[in-house]
Tab-separated table of C-alpha atoms in Angstrom:
chain	number	residue	atom	x	y	z
A	57	ALA	CA	-3.258	21.558	27.689
A	58	ALA	CA	0.348	20.558	28.253
A	59	GLY	CA	1.880	18.254	25.660
A	60	VAL	CA	4.937	16.062	25.475
A	61	ILE	CA	8.051	18.185	25.032
A	62	GLN	CA	11.104	17.012	23.186
A	63	SER	CA	14.412	18.768	22.849
A	64	PRO	CA	16.179	19.570	20.727
A	65	ARG	CA	13.804	19.598	17.769
A	66	HIS	CA	16.638	19.313	15.276
A	67	LEU	CA	20.137	17.971	15.747
A	68	ILE	CA	23.004	17.568	13.332
A	69	LYS	CA	25.911	15.363	14.336
A	70	GLU	CA	28.867	13.776	12.601
A	71	LYS	CA	29.599	10.079	12.426
A	72	ARG	CA	31.038	8.615	15.616
A	73	GLU	CA	29.780	11.519	17.716
A	74	THR	CA	27.327	11.196	20.596
A	75	ALA	CA	23.858	12.698	20.982
A	76	THR	CA	21.418	13.089	23.847
A	77	LEU	CA	17.706	13.510	23.202
A	78	LYS	CA	15.396	14.678	25.967
A	79	CYS	CA	11.727	14.016	26.575
A	80	TYR	CA	9.433	15.680	29.087
A	81	PRO	CA	6.163	13.753	29.384
A	82	ILE	CA	2.819	15.292	30.140
A	83	PRO	CA	2.563	16.011	33.902
A	84	ARG	CA	1.426	12.966	35.910
A	85	HIS	CA	2.229	10.628	33.021
A	86	ASP	CA	4.346	7.831	34.416
A	87	THR	CA	5.145	5.863	31.246
A	88	VAL	CA	7.463	6.970	28.473
A	89	TYR	CA	8.121	5.304	25.119
A	90	TRP	CA	10.822	6.036	22.557
A	91	TYR	CA	10.341	5.362	18.831
A	92	GLN	CA	12.626	5.764	15.845
A	93	GLN	CA	11.214	6.609	12.404
A	94	GLY	CA	13.642	6.383	9.506
A	95	PRO	CA	12.964	8.271	6.257
A	96	GLY	CA	9.843	6.861	4.600
A	97	GLN	CA	9.473	4.233	7.325
A	98	ASP	CA	6.976	3.477	10.055
A	99	PRO	CA	7.947	4.228	13.663
A	100	GLN	CA	9.828	1.441	15.397
A	101	PHE	CA	9.696	0.970	19.152
A	102	LEU	CA	13.030	1.372	20.935
A	103	ILE	CA	12.473	1.290	24.674
A	104	SER	CA	9.954	2.197	27.378
A	105	PHE	CA	9.935	3.154	31.033
A	106	TYR	CA	7.284	2.853	33.706
A	107	GLU	CA	7.740	4.589	37.052
A	108	LYS	CA	11.423	5.217	36.296
A	109	MET	CA	12.176	1.567	35.569
A	110	GLN	CA	12.797	0.131	32.120
A	111	SER	CA	9.684	-1.835	31.242
A	112	ASP	CA	10.254	-3.079	27.702
A	113	LYS	CA	12.913	-3.091	25.043
A	114	GLY	CA	12.497	-3.130	21.295
A	115	SER	CA	14.975	-2.804	18.467
A	116	ILE	CA	17.344	-0.496	20.323
A	117	PRO	CA	21.011	-0.795	19.295
A	118	ASP	CA	23.558	-1.491	22.012
A	119	ARG	CA	25.087	1.917	21.231
A	120	PHE	CA	21.938	3.535	22.586
A	121	SER	CA	20.923	3.788	26.212
A	122	ALA	CA	18.084	5.521	27.957
A	123	GLN	CA	16.781	6.285	31.404
A	124	GLN	CA	13.883	7.933	33.157
A	125	PHE	CA	14.635	10.334	35.965
A	126	SER	CA	12.894	11.081	39.249
A	127	ASP	CA	10.905	13.913	37.637
A	128	TYR	CA	9.796	11.417	34.932
A	129	HIS	CA	11.657	13.071	32.120
A	130	SER	CA	13.632	10.675	29.950
A	131	GLU	CA	16.852	10.892	27.982
A	132	LEU	CA	17.985	8.791	25.042
A	133	ASN	CA	21.759	8.653	24.741
A	134	MET	CA	23.242	7.654	21.417
A	135	SER	CA	26.931	6.971	20.936
A	136	SER	CA	29.165	6.174	17.945
A	137	LEU	CA	26.554	7.626	15.648
A	138	GLU	CA	26.174	6.088	12.213
A	139	LEU	CA	24.618	7.495	9.061
A	140	GLY	CA	21.749	5.030	9.498
A	141	ASP	CA	20.814	6.649	12.806
A	142	SER	CA	19.467	9.642	10.893
A	143	ALA	CA	15.774	9.573	11.744
A	144	LEU	CA	12.907	11.218	13.534
A	145	TYR	CA	12.898	10.191	17.182
A	146	PHE	CA	9.581	10.332	18.977
A	147	CYS	CA	8.857	10.212	22.643
A	148	ALA	CA	5.352	9.316	23.774
A	149	SER	CA	3.758	9.177	27.188
A	150	ASN	CA	0.843	7.427	28.902
A	151	ARG	CA	-1.069	8.737	31.886
A	152	ASP	CA	-1.269	5.409	33.672
A	153	ARG	CA	-1.973	1.788	32.980
A	154	SER	CA	-5.693	2.353	32.595
A	155	SER	CA	-5.303	4.980	29.911
A	156	TYR	CA	-5.119	3.790	26.342
A	157	GLU	CA	-4.003	6.894	24.542
A	158	GLN	CA	-0.328	7.369	23.862
A	159	TYR	CA	0.508	11.048	23.411
A	160	PHE	CA	3.367	11.748	21.046
A	161	GLY	CA	5.823	14.595	21.243
A	162	PRO	CA	6.764	16.605	18.142
A	163	GLY	CA	9.880	14.515	17.591
A	164	THR	CA	13.597	15.238	17.316
A	165	ARG	CA	14.993	15.100	13.808
A	166	LEU	CA	18.535	13.753	13.985
A	167	THR	CA	20.787	14.067	10.976
A	168	VAL	CA	24.120	12.269	11.014
A	169	THR	CA	26.624	13.461	8.413
B	58	ALA	CA	5.147	-11.899	10.078
B	59	GLN	CA	3.604	-8.459	9.788
B	60	LYS	CA	1.381	-7.681	12.724
B	61	ILE	CA	-0.214	-4.672	11.063
B	62	THR	CA	-0.822	-4.631	7.327
B	63	GLN	CA	-1.795	-1.574	5.359
B	64	THR	CA	-2.127	-2.648	1.735
B	65	GLN	CA	-2.598	0.808	0.209
B	66	PRO	CA	0.708	2.682	-0.064
B	67	GLY	CA	-1.108	5.661	-1.571
B	68	MET	CA	-4.696	6.805	-2.026
B	69	PHE	CA	-6.350	9.704	-3.799
B	70	VAL	CA	-9.730	11.132	-2.863
B	71	GLN	CA	-11.738	14.052	-4.125
B	72	GLU	CA	-12.414	16.830	-1.650
B	73	LYS	CA	-15.734	16.371	0.216
B	74	GLU	CA	-15.877	12.656	-0.576
B	75	ALA	CA	-15.459	9.825	1.924
B	76	VAL	CA	-12.431	7.529	1.897
B	77	THR	CA	-11.619	4.221	3.595
B	78	LEU	CA	-8.076	3.325	4.587
B	79	ASP	CA	-7.530	-0.388	5.112
B	80	CYS	CA	-5.825	-2.038	8.056
B	81	THR	CA	-5.624	-5.689	9.032
B	82	TYR	CA	-3.885	-6.993	12.118
B	83	ASP	CA	-2.583	-10.221	13.532
B	84	THR	CA	-2.597	-11.091	17.204
B	85	SER	CA	-3.380	-14.026	19.423
B	86	ASP	CA	-4.096	-11.788	22.413
B	87	GLN	CA	-7.678	-11.316	23.549
B	88	SER	CA	-6.987	-7.848	24.886
B	89	TYR	CA	-5.566	-5.355	22.445
B	90	GLY	CA	-6.090	-1.845	21.179
B	91	LEU	CA	-6.142	-0.469	17.655
B	92	PHE	CA	-5.149	3.077	16.825
B	93	TRP	CA	-4.984	5.396	13.874
B	94	TYR	CA	-2.490	8.236	13.694
B	95	LYS	CA	-2.098	11.001	11.136
B	96	GLN	CA	1.349	12.264	10.216
B	97	PRO	CA	1.394	15.431	8.085
B	98	SER	CA	4.497	16.462	6.193
B	99	SER	CA	5.608	18.466	9.241
B	100	GLY	CA	6.255	15.143	10.993
B	101	GLU	CA	4.190	15.145	14.162
B	102	MET	CA	2.078	12.104	15.048
B	103	ILE	CA	-1.526	13.077	15.659
B	104	PHE	CA	-3.827	10.622	17.414
B	105	LEU	CA	-7.119	10.182	15.564
B	106	ILE	CA	-9.107	7.300	16.977
B	107	TYR	CA	-8.921	4.225	19.187
B	108	GLN	CA	-10.786	0.910	19.304
B	109	GLY	CA	-10.436	-1.541	22.159
B	110	SER	CA	-10.786	-5.240	21.429
B	111	TYR	CA	-13.697	-5.528	23.855
B	112	ASP	CA	-15.554	-2.509	22.510
B	113	GLU	CA	-18.730	-3.682	20.837
B	114	GLN	CA	-19.465	-0.457	19.016
B	115	ASN	CA	-17.318	1.063	16.313
B	116	ALA	CA	-15.383	4.096	17.507
B	117	THR	CA	-16.181	7.514	16.073
B	118	GLU	CA	-14.432	10.852	16.490
B	119	GLY	CA	-15.918	13.656	14.433
B	120	ARG	CA	-15.284	12.888	10.768
B	121	TYR	CA	-13.311	9.767	11.652
B	122	SER	CA	-14.848	6.372	12.265
B	123	LEU	CA	-13.257	3.003	12.696
B	124	ASN	CA	-14.888	0.035	10.976
B	125	PHE	CA	-13.921	-2.740	13.385
B	126	GLN	CA	-14.497	-6.290	12.172
B	127	LYS	CA	-13.026	-8.507	14.842
B	128	ALA	CA	-13.567	-11.854	13.121
B	129	ARG	CA	-11.793	-10.554	10.027
B	130	LYS	CA	-9.143	-8.804	12.130
B	131	SER	CA	-9.653	-5.570	10.294
B	132	ALA	CA	-9.807	-2.006	11.570
B	133	ASN	CA	-10.402	0.282	8.629
B	134	LEU	CA	-10.445	4.049	9.045
B	135	VAL	CA	-13.247	5.951	7.351
B	136	ILE	CA	-12.823	9.675	6.810
B	137	SER	CA	-16.020	11.406	5.790
B	138	ALA	CA	-16.191	14.668	3.840
B	139	SER	CA	-12.457	14.805	3.055
B	140	GLN	CA	-10.711	18.139	3.352
B	141	LEU	CA	-7.491	19.353	1.755
B	142	GLY	CA	-5.913	19.361	5.210
B	143	ASP	CA	-6.464	15.610	5.452
B	144	SER	CA	-3.611	15.052	2.993
B	145	ALA	CA	-1.046	13.195	5.095
B	146	MET	CA	0.411	9.811	5.961
B	147	TYR	CA	-1.936	7.628	8.004
B	148	PHE	CA	-0.657	4.885	10.261
B	149	CYS	CA	-2.631	2.048	11.771
B	150	ALA	CA	-1.137	0.736	14.999
B	151	MET	CA	-1.822	-1.962	17.557
B	152	ARG	CA	-1.006	-2.343	21.189
B	153	GLU	CA	-1.205	-5.899	22.461
B	154	GLY	CA	-2.500	-6.586	25.926
B	155	GLN	CA	0.028	-6.698	28.729
B	156	GLY	CA	-2.580	-6.304	31.358
B	157	GLY	CA	-5.038	-3.486	31.575
B	158	TYR	CA	-8.161	-3.005	29.502
B	159	GLY	CA	-8.092	-2.849	25.761
B	160	GLY	CA	-4.336	-2.932	25.486
B	161	SER	CA	-3.642	0.055	27.647
B	162	GLN	CA	-0.077	-0.961	28.316
B	163	GLY	CA	2.812	-1.611	26.050
B	164	ASN	CA	4.333	-0.108	22.966
B	165	LEU	CA	2.614	0.458	19.651
B	166	ILE	CA	3.302	-1.641	16.560
B	167	PHE	CA	2.760	0.351	13.391
B	168	GLY	CA	1.829	-0.553	9.850
B	169	LYS	CA	3.762	0.833	6.884
B	170	GLY	CA	1.255	3.623	6.421
B	171	THR	CA	-0.980	4.947	3.654
B	172	LYS	CA	-0.306	8.277	2.007
B	173	LEU	CA	-3.604	10.043	1.426
B	174	SER	CA	-3.830	12.865	-1.085
B	175	VAL	CA	-7.004	14.947	-1.223
B	176	LYS	CA	-7.663	16.562	-4.599
B	177	PRO	CA	-9.529	19.878	-4.874
């Protein structure tokens, strides 16, 4: 069965650079969530999209932006990277509003040096 | 205030024994969902089990069962017959109702996790 795809899996950037993380949800999943998990921390919700519209916002810094495209894939854009942005970034998707399970992708490990 | 509390930072269990991982939650919503995820050292988040707030029976999935005590707001995970491959971080999570049944919408709120180590 198809799973959530995230790319790249690993990314190394320097401070003040920009990064773009991509998420391809499971086919026919219309809702995408982004989470950030710092080292030794629990995942924290950043932002979500439903049917290509932003549906909820969590603790996402102003330096970050995200969108969901017509094919339902989503991109998280991160600018002016800081050392504290080093984390595992997960994307998760939902089939529809009647489905409870949130399927997680393998994550993108971002290291800022 | 913490919405999801996992009071056991680390747990040890002997292989083949059962283990209970504790989780308490705080919500004023009537409709919500409770989840357990496993995160091995490789980093992926693996869905284990789900309990909806309106479900009257405790959820079970193979060796995993969820001991749901609504009045106490607890949702403990029971792993029977532990295996070495069960060694991982376990997260309890909640999704509060934003419409839909059993908290089917909205982001997950995670606890701090419990690191389970299975001893041979």
